mmCIF file of C-alpha atoms and ligand atoms in Angstrom:
data_model
loop_
_atom_site.group_PDB
_atom_site.id
_atom_site.type_symbol
_atom_site.label_atom_id
_atom_site.label_comp_id
_atom_site.label_asym_id
_atom_site.label_seq_id
_atom_site.Cartn_x
_atom_site.Cartn_y
_atom_site.Cartn_z
ATOM 1 C CA UNK A 1 -53.973 -55.622 -57.334
ATOM 2 C CA UNK A 2 -55.335 -52.660 -55.423
ATOM 3 C CA UNK A 3 -52.937 -50.774 -53.135
ATOM 4 C CA UNK A 4 -54.138 -48.446 -50.394
ATOM 5 C CA UNK A 5 -51.751 -46.108 -48.550
ATOM 6 C CA UNK A 6 -53.257 -45.553 -45.122
ATOM 7 C CA UNK A 7 -52.184 -43.529 -42.113
ATOM 8 C CA UNK A 8 -50.952 -46.614 -40.266
ATOM 9 C CA UNK A 9 -50.118 -49.112 -43.017
ATOM 10 C CA UNK A 10 -50.108 -49.929 -46.709
ATOM 11 C CA UNK A 11 -52.652 -52.557 -47.716
ATOM 12 C CA UNK A 12 -52.511 -54.593 -50.897
ATOM 13 C CA UNK A 13 -55.225 -56.905 -52.172
ATOM 14 C CA UNK A 14 -55.636 -59.206 -55.123
ATOM 15 C CA UNK A 15 -59.112 -58.384 -56.423
ATOM 16 C CA UNK A 16 -61.162 -60.450 -58.868
ATOM 17 C CA UNK A 17 -63.488 -59.167 -61.602
ATOM 18 C CA UNK A 18 -66.459 -59.269 -59.266
ATOM 19 C CA UNK A 19 -64.764 -56.979 -56.785
ATOM 20 C CA UNK A 20 -63.954 -59.689 -54.278
ATOM 21 C CA UNK A 21 -60.657 -59.448 -52.401
ATOM 22 C CA UNK A 22 -58.941 -62.814 -52.796
ATOM 23 C CA UNK A 23 -55.921 -62.290 -50.592
ATOM 24 C CA UNK A 24 -54.204 -59.370 -48.903
ATOM 25 C CA UNK A 25 -50.825 -58.178 -47.670
ATOM 26 C CA UNK A 26 -50.065 -55.387 -45.232
ATOM 27 C CA UNK A 27 -46.883 -53.318 -45.060
ATOM 28 C CA UNK A 28 -45.887 -51.052 -42.202
ATOM 29 C CA UNK A 29 -45.830 -47.300 -42.970
ATOM 30 C CA UNK A 30 -42.149 -47.142 -42.098
ATOM 31 C CA UNK A 31 -41.690 -48.167 -45.742
ATOM 32 C CA UNK A 32 -43.537 -45.055 -46.882
ATOM 33 C CA UNK A 33 -40.875 -42.619 -45.701
ATOM 34 C CA UNK A 34 -38.567 -43.340 -48.621
ATOM 35 C CA UNK A 35 -40.137 -43.734 -52.060
ATOM 36 C CA UNK A 36 -37.467 -46.188 -53.287
ATOM 37 C CA UNK A 37 -37.950 -48.408 -50.232
ATOM 38 C CA UNK A 38 -41.716 -48.338 -50.620
ATOM 39 C CA UNK A 39 -41.610 -49.161 -54.331
ATOM 40 C CA UNK A 40 -39.353 -52.102 -53.521
ATOM 41 C CA UNK A 41 -41.634 -53.385 -50.749
ATOM 42 C CA UNK A 42 -44.800 -52.970 -52.847
ATOM 43 C CA UNK A 43 -43.187 -54.761 -55.811
ATOM 44 C CA UNK A 44 -42.245 -57.710 -53.616
ATOM 45 C CA UNK A 45 -45.688 -57.855 -52.013
ATOM 46 C CA UNK A 46 -47.395 -57.776 -55.434
ATOM 47 C CA UNK A 47 -45.196 -60.635 -56.635
ATOM 48 C CA UNK A 48 -46.111 -62.663 -53.557
ATOM 49 C CA UNK A 49 -49.830 -62.026 -54.073
ATOM 50 C CA UNK A 50 -49.604 -63.058 -57.718
ATOM 51 C CA UNK A 51 -47.536 -66.135 -56.894
ATOM 52 C CA UNK A 52 -50.121 -67.212 -54.322
ATOM 53 C CA UNK A 53 -52.599 -67.438 -57.243
ATOM 54 C CA UNK A 54 -50.094 -69.245 -59.457
ATOM 55 C CA UNK A 55 -49.448 -66.330 -61.846
ATOM 56 C CA UNK A 56 -46.696 -63.782 -62.393
ATOM 57 C CA UNK A 57 -47.060 -60.046 -61.767
ATOM 58 C CA UNK A 58 -46.938 -59.480 -65.541
ATOM 59 C CA UNK A 59 -50.153 -61.518 -65.872
ATOM 60 C CA UNK A 60 -52.141 -59.165 -63.620
ATOM 61 C CA UNK A 61 -54.607 -56.790 -65.292
ATOM 62 C CA UNK A 62 -52.665 -54.065 -63.511
ATOM 63 C CA UNK A 63 -52.042 -52.301 -60.236
ATOM 64 C CA UNK A 64 -54.184 -49.417 -58.977
ATOM 65 C CA UNK A 65 -52.686 -47.373 -56.160
ATOM 66 C CA UNK A 66 -54.514 -44.922 -53.924
ATOM 67 C CA UNK A 67 -52.307 -42.391 -52.137
ATOM 68 C CA UNK A 68 -53.284 -39.571 -49.773
ATOM 69 C CA UNK A 69 -51.781 -36.634 -51.563
ATOM 70 C CA UNK A 70 -51.567 -34.466 -54.626
ATOM 71 C CA UNK A 71 -51.453 -36.774 -57.618
ATOM 72 C CA UNK A 72 -50.969 -36.168 -61.334
ATOM 73 C CA UNK A 73 -53.141 -39.040 -62.505
ATOM 74 C CA UNK A 74 -52.270 -38.939 -66.211
ATOM 75 C CA UNK A 75 -48.511 -39.061 -65.544
ATOM 76 C CA UNK A 76 -48.772 -41.377 -62.529
ATOM 77 C CA UNK A 77 -46.893 -38.856 -60.452
ATOM 78 C CA UNK A 78 -47.117 -38.252 -56.714
ATOM 79 C CA UNK A 79 -46.502 -34.505 -56.312
ATOM 80 C CA UNK A 80 -46.618 -34.809 -52.539
ATOM 81 C CA UNK A 81 -48.021 -37.048 -49.826
ATOM 82 C CA UNK A 82 -50.022 -35.591 -46.953
ATOM 83 C CA UNK A 83 -47.994 -35.689 -43.711
ATOM 84 C CA UNK A 84 -45.011 -37.475 -45.307
ATOM 85 C CA UNK A 85 -41.927 -35.582 -46.449
ATOM 86 C CA UNK A 86 -39.578 -36.900 -49.112
ATOM 87 C CA UNK A 87 -42.230 -37.387 -51.776
ATOM 88 C CA UNK A 88 -41.669 -34.693 -54.352
ATOM 89 C CA UNK A 89 -42.855 -35.532 -57.860
ATOM 90 C CA UNK A 90 -42.198 -39.261 -57.536
ATOM 91 C CA UNK A 91 -43.071 -41.153 -60.761
ATOM 92 C CA UNK A 92 -44.604 -43.954 -58.717
ATOM 93 C CA UNK A 93 -46.607 -45.579 -61.524
ATOM 94 C CA UNK A 94 -43.833 -45.781 -64.110
ATOM 95 C CA UNK A 95 -41.254 -47.078 -61.618
ATOM 96 C CA UNK A 96 -43.544 -49.860 -60.424
ATOM 97 C CA UNK A 97 -44.633 -50.652 -63.979
ATOM 98 C CA UNK A 98 -41.046 -51.024 -65.119
ATOM 99 C CA UNK A 99 -40.207 -53.184 -62.151
ATOM 100 C CA UNK A 100 -43.208 -55.518 -62.458
ATOM 101 C CA UNK A 101 -43.835 -55.328 -66.218
ATOM 102 C CA UNK A 102 -47.501 -54.556 -65.750
ATOM 103 C CA UNK A 103 -49.772 -51.521 -65.959
ATOM 104 C CA UNK A 104 -49.757 -49.241 -62.895
ATOM 105 C CA UNK A 105 -52.040 -46.326 -62.117
ATOM 106 C CA UNK A 106 -52.072 -43.879 -59.197
ATOM 107 C CA UNK A 107 -54.951 -41.786 -57.931
ATOM 108 C CA UNK A 108 -56.039 -40.000 -54.792
ATOM 109 C CA UNK A 109 -56.981 -42.507 -52.058
ATOM 110 C CA UNK A 110 -60.465 -41.053 -51.483
ATOM 111 C CA UNK A 111 -61.161 -41.243 -55.233
ATOM 112 C CA UNK A 112 -60.463 -44.965 -55.108
ATOM 113 C CA UNK A 113 -62.751 -45.506 -52.118
ATOM 114 C CA UNK A 114 -65.382 -43.646 -54.123
ATOM 115 C CA UNK A 115 -65.094 -45.823 -57.256
ATOM 116 C CA UNK A 116 -64.943 -48.969 -55.100
ATOM 117 C CA UNK A 117 -68.179 -48.105 -53.283
ATOM 118 C CA UNK A 118 -69.762 -46.974 -56.548
ATOM 119 C CA UNK A 119 -69.023 -50.170 -58.497
ATOM 120 C CA UNK A 120 -69.250 -52.827 -55.779
ATOM 121 C CA UNK A 121 -70.460 -51.210 -52.570
ATOM 122 C CA UNK A 122 -73.223 -49.035 -51.160
ATOM 123 C CA UNK A 123 -73.362 -46.811 -54.253
ATOM 124 C CA UNK A 124 -74.000 -49.514 -56.836
ATOM 125 C CA UNK A 125 -76.278 -48.415 -59.668
ATOM 126 C CA UNK A 126 -75.773 -44.710 -59.027
ATOM 127 C CA UNK A 127 -74.662 -42.369 -61.808
ATOM 128 C CA UNK A 128 -74.271 -39.195 -59.728
ATOM 129 C CA UNK A 129 -72.551 -40.052 -56.479
ATOM 130 C CA UNK A 130 -70.722 -38.225 -53.718
ATOM 131 C CA UNK A 131 -68.569 -40.129 -51.243
ATOM 132 C CA UNK A 132 -67.140 -38.759 -48.002
ATOM 133 C CA UNK A 133 -64.275 -40.670 -46.346
ATOM 134 C CA UNK A 134 -64.461 -39.794 -42.670
ATOM 135 C CA UNK A 135 -61.321 -40.719 -40.740
ATOM 136 C CA UNK A 136 -58.490 -38.710 -39.220
ATOM 137 C CA UNK A 137 -59.368 -36.157 -41.879
ATOM 138 C CA UNK A 138 -62.163 -35.973 -44.435
ATOM 139 C CA UNK A 139 -61.592 -36.949 -48.034
ATOM 140 C CA UNK A 140 -64.069 -37.100 -50.838
ATOM 141 C CA UNK A 141 -64.787 -38.264 -54.334
ATOM 142 C CA UNK A 142 -67.344 -37.375 -56.978
ATOM 143 C CA UNK A 143 -68.952 -39.490 -59.675
ATOM 144 C CA UNK A 144 -70.533 -37.202 -62.261
ATOM 145 C CA UNK A 145 -72.422 -38.626 -65.251
ATOM 146 C CA UNK A 146 -71.117 -42.096 -64.499
ATOM 147 C CA UNK A 147 -67.456 -41.078 -64.300
ATOM 148 C CA UNK A 148 -64.984 -40.094 -61.643
ATOM 149 C CA UNK A 149 -64.818 -36.296 -61.733
ATOM 150 C CA UNK A 150 -61.240 -35.089 -61.229
ATOM 151 C CA UNK A 151 -61.414 -31.406 -62.113
ATOM 152 C CA UNK A 152 -58.920 -29.403 -64.175
ATOM 153 C CA UNK A 153 -55.824 -30.526 -62.257
ATOM 154 C CA UNK A 154 -56.938 -33.761 -60.528
ATOM 155 C CA UNK A 155 -57.735 -31.858 -57.342
ATOM 156 C CA UNK A 156 -61.552 -31.991 -57.276
ATOM 157 C CA UNK A 157 -63.486 -33.513 -54.400
ATOM 158 C CA UNK A 158 -61.642 -31.973 -51.451
ATOM 159 C CA UNK A 159 -64.864 -32.128 -49.475
ATOM 160 C CA UNK A 160 -63.035 -31.929 -46.147
ATOM 161 C CA UNK A 161 -61.988 -28.358 -46.821
ATOM 162 C CA UNK A 162 -65.408 -26.866 -47.435
ATOM 163 C CA UNK A 163 -65.654 -24.123 -44.842
ATOM 164 C CA UNK A 164 -68.775 -24.843 -42.814
ATOM 165 C CA UNK A 165 -67.971 -22.798 -39.691
ATOM 166 C CA UNK A 166 -66.101 -19.561 -40.470
ATOM 167 C CA UNK A 167 -63.697 -18.809 -37.612
ATOM 168 C CA UNK A 168 -64.169 -22.341 -36.278
ATOM 169 C CA UNK A 169 -61.524 -24.900 -35.394
ATOM 170 C CA UNK A 170 -58.072 -24.629 -36.955
ATOM 171 C CA UNK A 171 -57.598 -27.029 -39.891
ATOM 172 C CA UNK A 172 -54.450 -28.860 -41.001
ATOM 173 C CA UNK A 173 -54.703 -26.873 -44.276
ATOM 174 C CA UNK A 174 -54.175 -23.612 -42.371
ATOM 175 C CA UNK A 175 -57.743 -22.356 -42.611
ATOM 176 C CA UNK A 176 -60.405 -22.400 -39.915
ATOM 177 C CA UNK A 177 -63.783 -24.087 -39.769
ATOM 178 C CA UNK A 178 -63.272 -26.627 -42.575
ATOM 179 C CA UNK A 179 -65.531 -29.698 -42.374
ATOM 180 C CA UNK A 180 -62.413 -31.739 -41.560
ATOM 181 C CA UNK A 181 -61.496 -29.396 -38.714
ATOM 182 C CA UNK A 182 -65.017 -29.596 -37.287
ATOM 183 C CA UNK A 183 -65.488 -33.392 -37.406
ATOM 184 C CA UNK A 184 -62.047 -35.018 -37.955
ATOM 185 C CA UNK A 185 -60.305 -37.006 -35.237
ATOM 186 C CA UNK A 186 -58.681 -33.967 -33.615
ATOM 187 C CA UNK A 187 -62.131 -32.364 -33.235
ATOM 188 C CA UNK A 188 -63.473 -35.575 -31.682
ATOM 189 C CA UNK A 189 -60.574 -35.647 -29.217
ATOM 190 C CA UNK A 190 -61.157 -31.994 -28.297
ATOM 191 C CA UNK A 191 -64.892 -32.640 -27.791
ATOM 192 C CA UNK A 192 -64.162 -35.596 -25.502
ATOM 193 C CA UNK A 193 -61.617 -33.616 -23.454
ATOM 194 C CA UNK A 194 -64.142 -30.815 -22.990
ATOM 195 C CA UNK A 195 -66.867 -33.299 -21.970
ATOM 196 C CA UNK A 196 -64.544 -34.998 -19.480
ATOM 197 C CA UNK A 197 -63.642 -31.611 -17.988
ATOM 198 C CA UNK A 198 -67.349 -30.919 -17.576
ATOM 199 C CA UNK A 199 -67.599 -34.210 -15.680
ATOM 200 C CA UNK A 200 -69.034 -36.762 -18.146
ATOM 201 C CA UNK A 201 -68.972 -39.832 -15.970
ATOM 202 C CA UNK A 202 -68.801 -42.919 -18.178
ATOM 203 C CA UNK A 203 -66.759 -41.176 -20.830
ATOM 204 C CA UNK A 204 -64.287 -40.039 -18.186
ATOM 205 C CA UNK A 205 -63.961 -43.583 -16.833
ATOM 206 C CA UNK A 206 -63.365 -44.991 -20.336
ATOM 207 C CA UNK A 207 -60.724 -42.367 -21.072
ATOM 208 C CA UNK A 208 -58.927 -43.275 -17.842
ATOM 209 C CA UNK A 209 -59.134 -46.998 -18.612
ATOM 210 C CA UNK A 210 -57.413 -46.467 -21.946
ATOM 211 C CA UNK A 211 -54.675 -44.234 -20.480
ATOM 212 C CA UNK A 212 -56.137 -41.164 -22.109
ATOM 213 C CA UNK A 213 -56.067 -42.551 -25.656
ATOM 214 C CA UNK A 214 -59.174 -40.973 -27.133
ATOM 215 C CA UNK A 215 -60.491 -42.537 -30.333
ATOM 216 C CA UNK A 216 -63.820 -42.417 -32.192
ATOM 217 C CA UNK A 217 -64.333 -46.071 -31.109
ATOM 218 C CA UNK A 218 -64.112 -45.010 -27.491
ATOM 219 C CA UNK A 219 -66.826 -42.380 -27.974
ATOM 220 C CA UNK A 220 -68.975 -45.024 -29.703
ATOM 221 C CA UNK A 221 -68.471 -47.445 -26.825
ATOM 222 C CA UNK A 222 -69.547 -44.786 -24.341
ATOM 223 C CA UNK A 223 -72.567 -43.944 -26.529
ATOM 224 C CA UNK A 224 -73.509 -47.624 -26.728
ATOM 225 C CA UNK A 225 -73.430 -47.768 -22.940
ATOM 226 C CA UNK A 226 -75.876 -44.890 -22.850
ATOM 227 C CA UNK A 227 -73.469 -42.112 -21.932
ATOM 228 C CA UNK A 228 -75.250 -38.824 -22.574
ATOM 229 C CA UNK A 229 -72.097 -36.788 -23.160
ATOM 230 C CA UNK A 230 -70.905 -39.254 -25.821
ATOM 231 C CA UNK A 231 -74.296 -39.263 -27.523
ATOM 232 C CA UNK A 232 -74.292 -35.469 -27.544
ATOM 233 C CA UNK A 233 -70.854 -35.462 -29.178
ATOM 234 C CA UNK A 234 -72.037 -37.759 -31.984
ATOM 235 C CA UNK A 235 -75.160 -35.664 -32.451
ATOM 236 C CA UNK A 236 -73.031 -32.540 -32.834
ATOM 237 C CA UNK A 237 -70.651 -34.247 -35.266
ATOM 238 C CA UNK A 238 -73.635 -35.490 -37.273
ATOM 239 C CA UNK A 239 -74.998 -31.956 -37.503
ATOM 240 C CA UNK A 240 -71.694 -30.568 -38.806
ATOM 241 C CA UNK A 241 -71.378 -33.431 -41.265
ATOM 242 C CA UNK A 242 -74.947 -32.755 -42.397
ATOM 243 C CA UNK A 243 -74.010 -29.197 -43.359
ATOM 244 C CA UNK A 244 -71.205 -30.561 -45.547
ATOM 245 C CA UNK A 245 -73.519 -33.145 -47.102
ATOM 246 C CA UNK A 246 -76.246 -30.539 -47.705
ATOM 247 C CA UNK A 247 -73.759 -28.266 -49.490
ATOM 248 C CA UNK A 248 -72.729 -30.945 -51.987
ATOM 249 C CA UNK A 249 -76.319 -32.154 -52.348
ATOM 250 C CA UNK A 250 -77.315 -28.604 -53.330
ATOM 251 C CA UNK A 251 -74.299 -28.262 -55.610
ATOM 252 C CA UNK A 252 -74.428 -31.540 -57.534
ATOM 253 C CA UNK A 253 -77.894 -33.067 -57.057
ATOM 254 C CA UNK A 254 -76.430 -36.564 -56.581
ATOM 255 C CA UNK A 255 -78.662 -39.654 -56.462
ATOM 256 C CA UNK A 256 -76.483 -41.177 -53.756
ATOM 257 C CA UNK A 257 -74.281 -39.907 -50.913
ATOM 258 C CA UNK A 258 -72.008 -42.490 -49.289
ATOM 259 C CA UNK A 259 -70.374 -41.944 -45.900
ATOM 260 C CA UNK A 260 -67.261 -44.119 -45.577
ATOM 261 C CA UNK A 261 -63.975 -44.154 -43.657
ATOM 262 C CA UNK A 262 -63.269 -45.540 -40.193
ATOM 263 C CA UNK A 263 -65.571 -43.105 -38.391
ATOM 264 C CA UNK A 264 -68.567 -44.301 -40.453
ATOM 265 C CA UNK A 265 -68.658 -47.277 -38.061
ATOM 266 C CA UNK A 266 -70.312 -44.873 -35.618
ATOM 267 C CA UNK A 267 -73.231 -44.491 -38.071
ATOM 268 C CA UNK A 268 -75.907 -45.591 -35.551
ATOM 269 C CA UNK A 269 -74.893 -42.703 -33.275
ATOM 270 C CA UNK A 270 -74.688 -39.859 -35.782
ATOM 271 C CA UNK A 271 -77.081 -40.882 -38.598
ATOM 272 C CA UNK A 272 -80.216 -39.317 -37.112
ATOM 273 C CA UNK A 273 -78.658 -35.895 -36.531
ATOM 274 C CA UNK A 274 -76.918 -36.085 -39.919
ATOM 275 C CA UNK A 275 -80.252 -36.683 -41.667
ATOM 276 C CA UNK A 276 -81.954 -33.933 -39.667
ATOM 277 C CA UNK A 277 -79.182 -31.507 -40.573
ATOM 278 C CA UNK A 278 -79.397 -32.385 -44.290
ATOM 279 C CA UNK A 279 -83.168 -31.884 -44.096
ATOM 280 C CA UNK A 280 -82.612 -28.495 -42.554
ATOM 281 C CA UNK A 281 -79.939 -27.240 -44.964
ATOM 282 C CA UNK A 282 -80.544 -28.845 -48.383
ATOM 283 C CA UNK A 283 -83.105 -27.747 -50.960
ATOM 284 C CA UNK A 284 -86.146 -29.972 -51.319
ATOM 285 C CA UNK A 285 -85.580 -31.508 -54.759
ATOM 286 C CA UNK A 286 -81.868 -32.367 -54.419
ATOM 287 C CA UNK A 287 -82.483 -33.592 -50.860
ATOM 288 C CA UNK A 288 -85.230 -35.976 -51.983
ATOM 289 C CA UNK A 289 -83.069 -37.268 -54.840
ATOM 290 C CA UNK A 290 -80.105 -38.199 -52.662
ATOM 291 C CA UNK A 291 -80.037 -41.598 -51.001
ATOM 292 C CA UNK A 292 -77.854 -41.166 -47.905
ATOM 293 C CA UNK A 293 -76.046 -44.413 -47.006
ATOM 294 C CA UNK A 294 -73.191 -45.847 -44.996
ATOM 295 C CA UNK A 295 -70.332 -47.331 -47.040
ATOM 296 C CA UNK A 296 -70.441 -51.116 -47.261
ATOM 297 C CA UNK A 297 -66.935 -52.260 -48.282
ATOM 298 C CA UNK A 298 -65.226 -51.258 -45.029
ATOM 299 C CA UNK A 299 -61.421 -51.173 -45.080
ATOM 300 C CA UNK A 300 -61.315 -52.974 -48.447
ATOM 301 C CA UNK A 301 -62.958 -50.105 -50.359
ATOM 302 C CA UNK A 302 -59.683 -48.479 -51.446
ATOM 303 C CA UNK A 303 -58.133 -51.723 -52.681
ATOM 304 C CA UNK A 304 -61.258 -52.649 -54.617
ATOM 305 C CA UNK A 305 -61.341 -49.121 -56.052
ATOM 306 C CA UNK A 306 -57.731 -49.559 -57.195
ATOM 307 C CA UNK A 307 -58.789 -52.614 -59.181
ATOM 308 C CA UNK A 308 -61.786 -50.749 -60.635
ATOM 309 C CA UNK A 309 -59.469 -47.948 -61.749
ATOM 310 C CA UNK A 310 -57.353 -50.448 -63.674
ATOM 311 C CA UNK A 311 -60.324 -52.115 -65.399
ATOM 312 C CA UNK A 312 -62.132 -48.908 -66.262
ATOM 313 C CA UNK A 313 -59.041 -47.404 -67.841
ATOM 314 C CA UNK A 314 -58.305 -50.500 -69.936
HETATM 315 ZN ZN1 ZN B 401 -58.996 -27.347 -44.291
#
């Protein structure tokens, strides 16, 4: 079973050996606020998923959990969760393992998206891969020499906090001009507000129709309808993203760069400027080596990655 802690819910999926999600369960994030409550809810959901396939939880190969936070992978410990208080050094893996009598592993959520896309998605066959998860923030994962690269303290791959615009937008991490600050959801909202103030017609109408709820989907809809302001926003975001991609391409010489996360759905609107920006900023050889692709597993990537984590560690 792969478990994916998201911003709005917790998704669980029973995954088979070929990376196919057999059945899923979704829990509301209100469970996430208290570790004990969450562990209870996840345990019950896992038992239901197993029962639906006529087995017990103890007969699963294991449970792989992706959580957005600082994780001690070897000890299965969640040091802290991003944007959720109350999670201080929670031994999530051992508590669930005891409860369900099966193997449990925890890793950073973006790492699991990365291994999912690498084994079963857009990055199949790659041995040096970089994955960006573009959503509210930007996460990342690195496959180096055919293995997930975690760094000295499991904190590698924080691609969202590369500084690409010194003195730029304020980031949730406290710095300015991080990739996440320049292209994350809050940057998109700020760009739309500025465009509406300047008088972008279709975009303004769409924002009014949705009671001011600005989302990346809304900007895509406006772009699809030919709105020039929306297209310009995606072009700008693509350029910023391209600087981030070029930096890791120069650093690691990957054979594949995957762009995933919810915002990757807007690929048709930012891909051209992203490619142009990579061309401009990356060195020739690493740039030519790197296949730049959109993620293919969609919202299932993290769950599938959780299952991969379990199998690869067996
Ligand atoms: Zn930052």
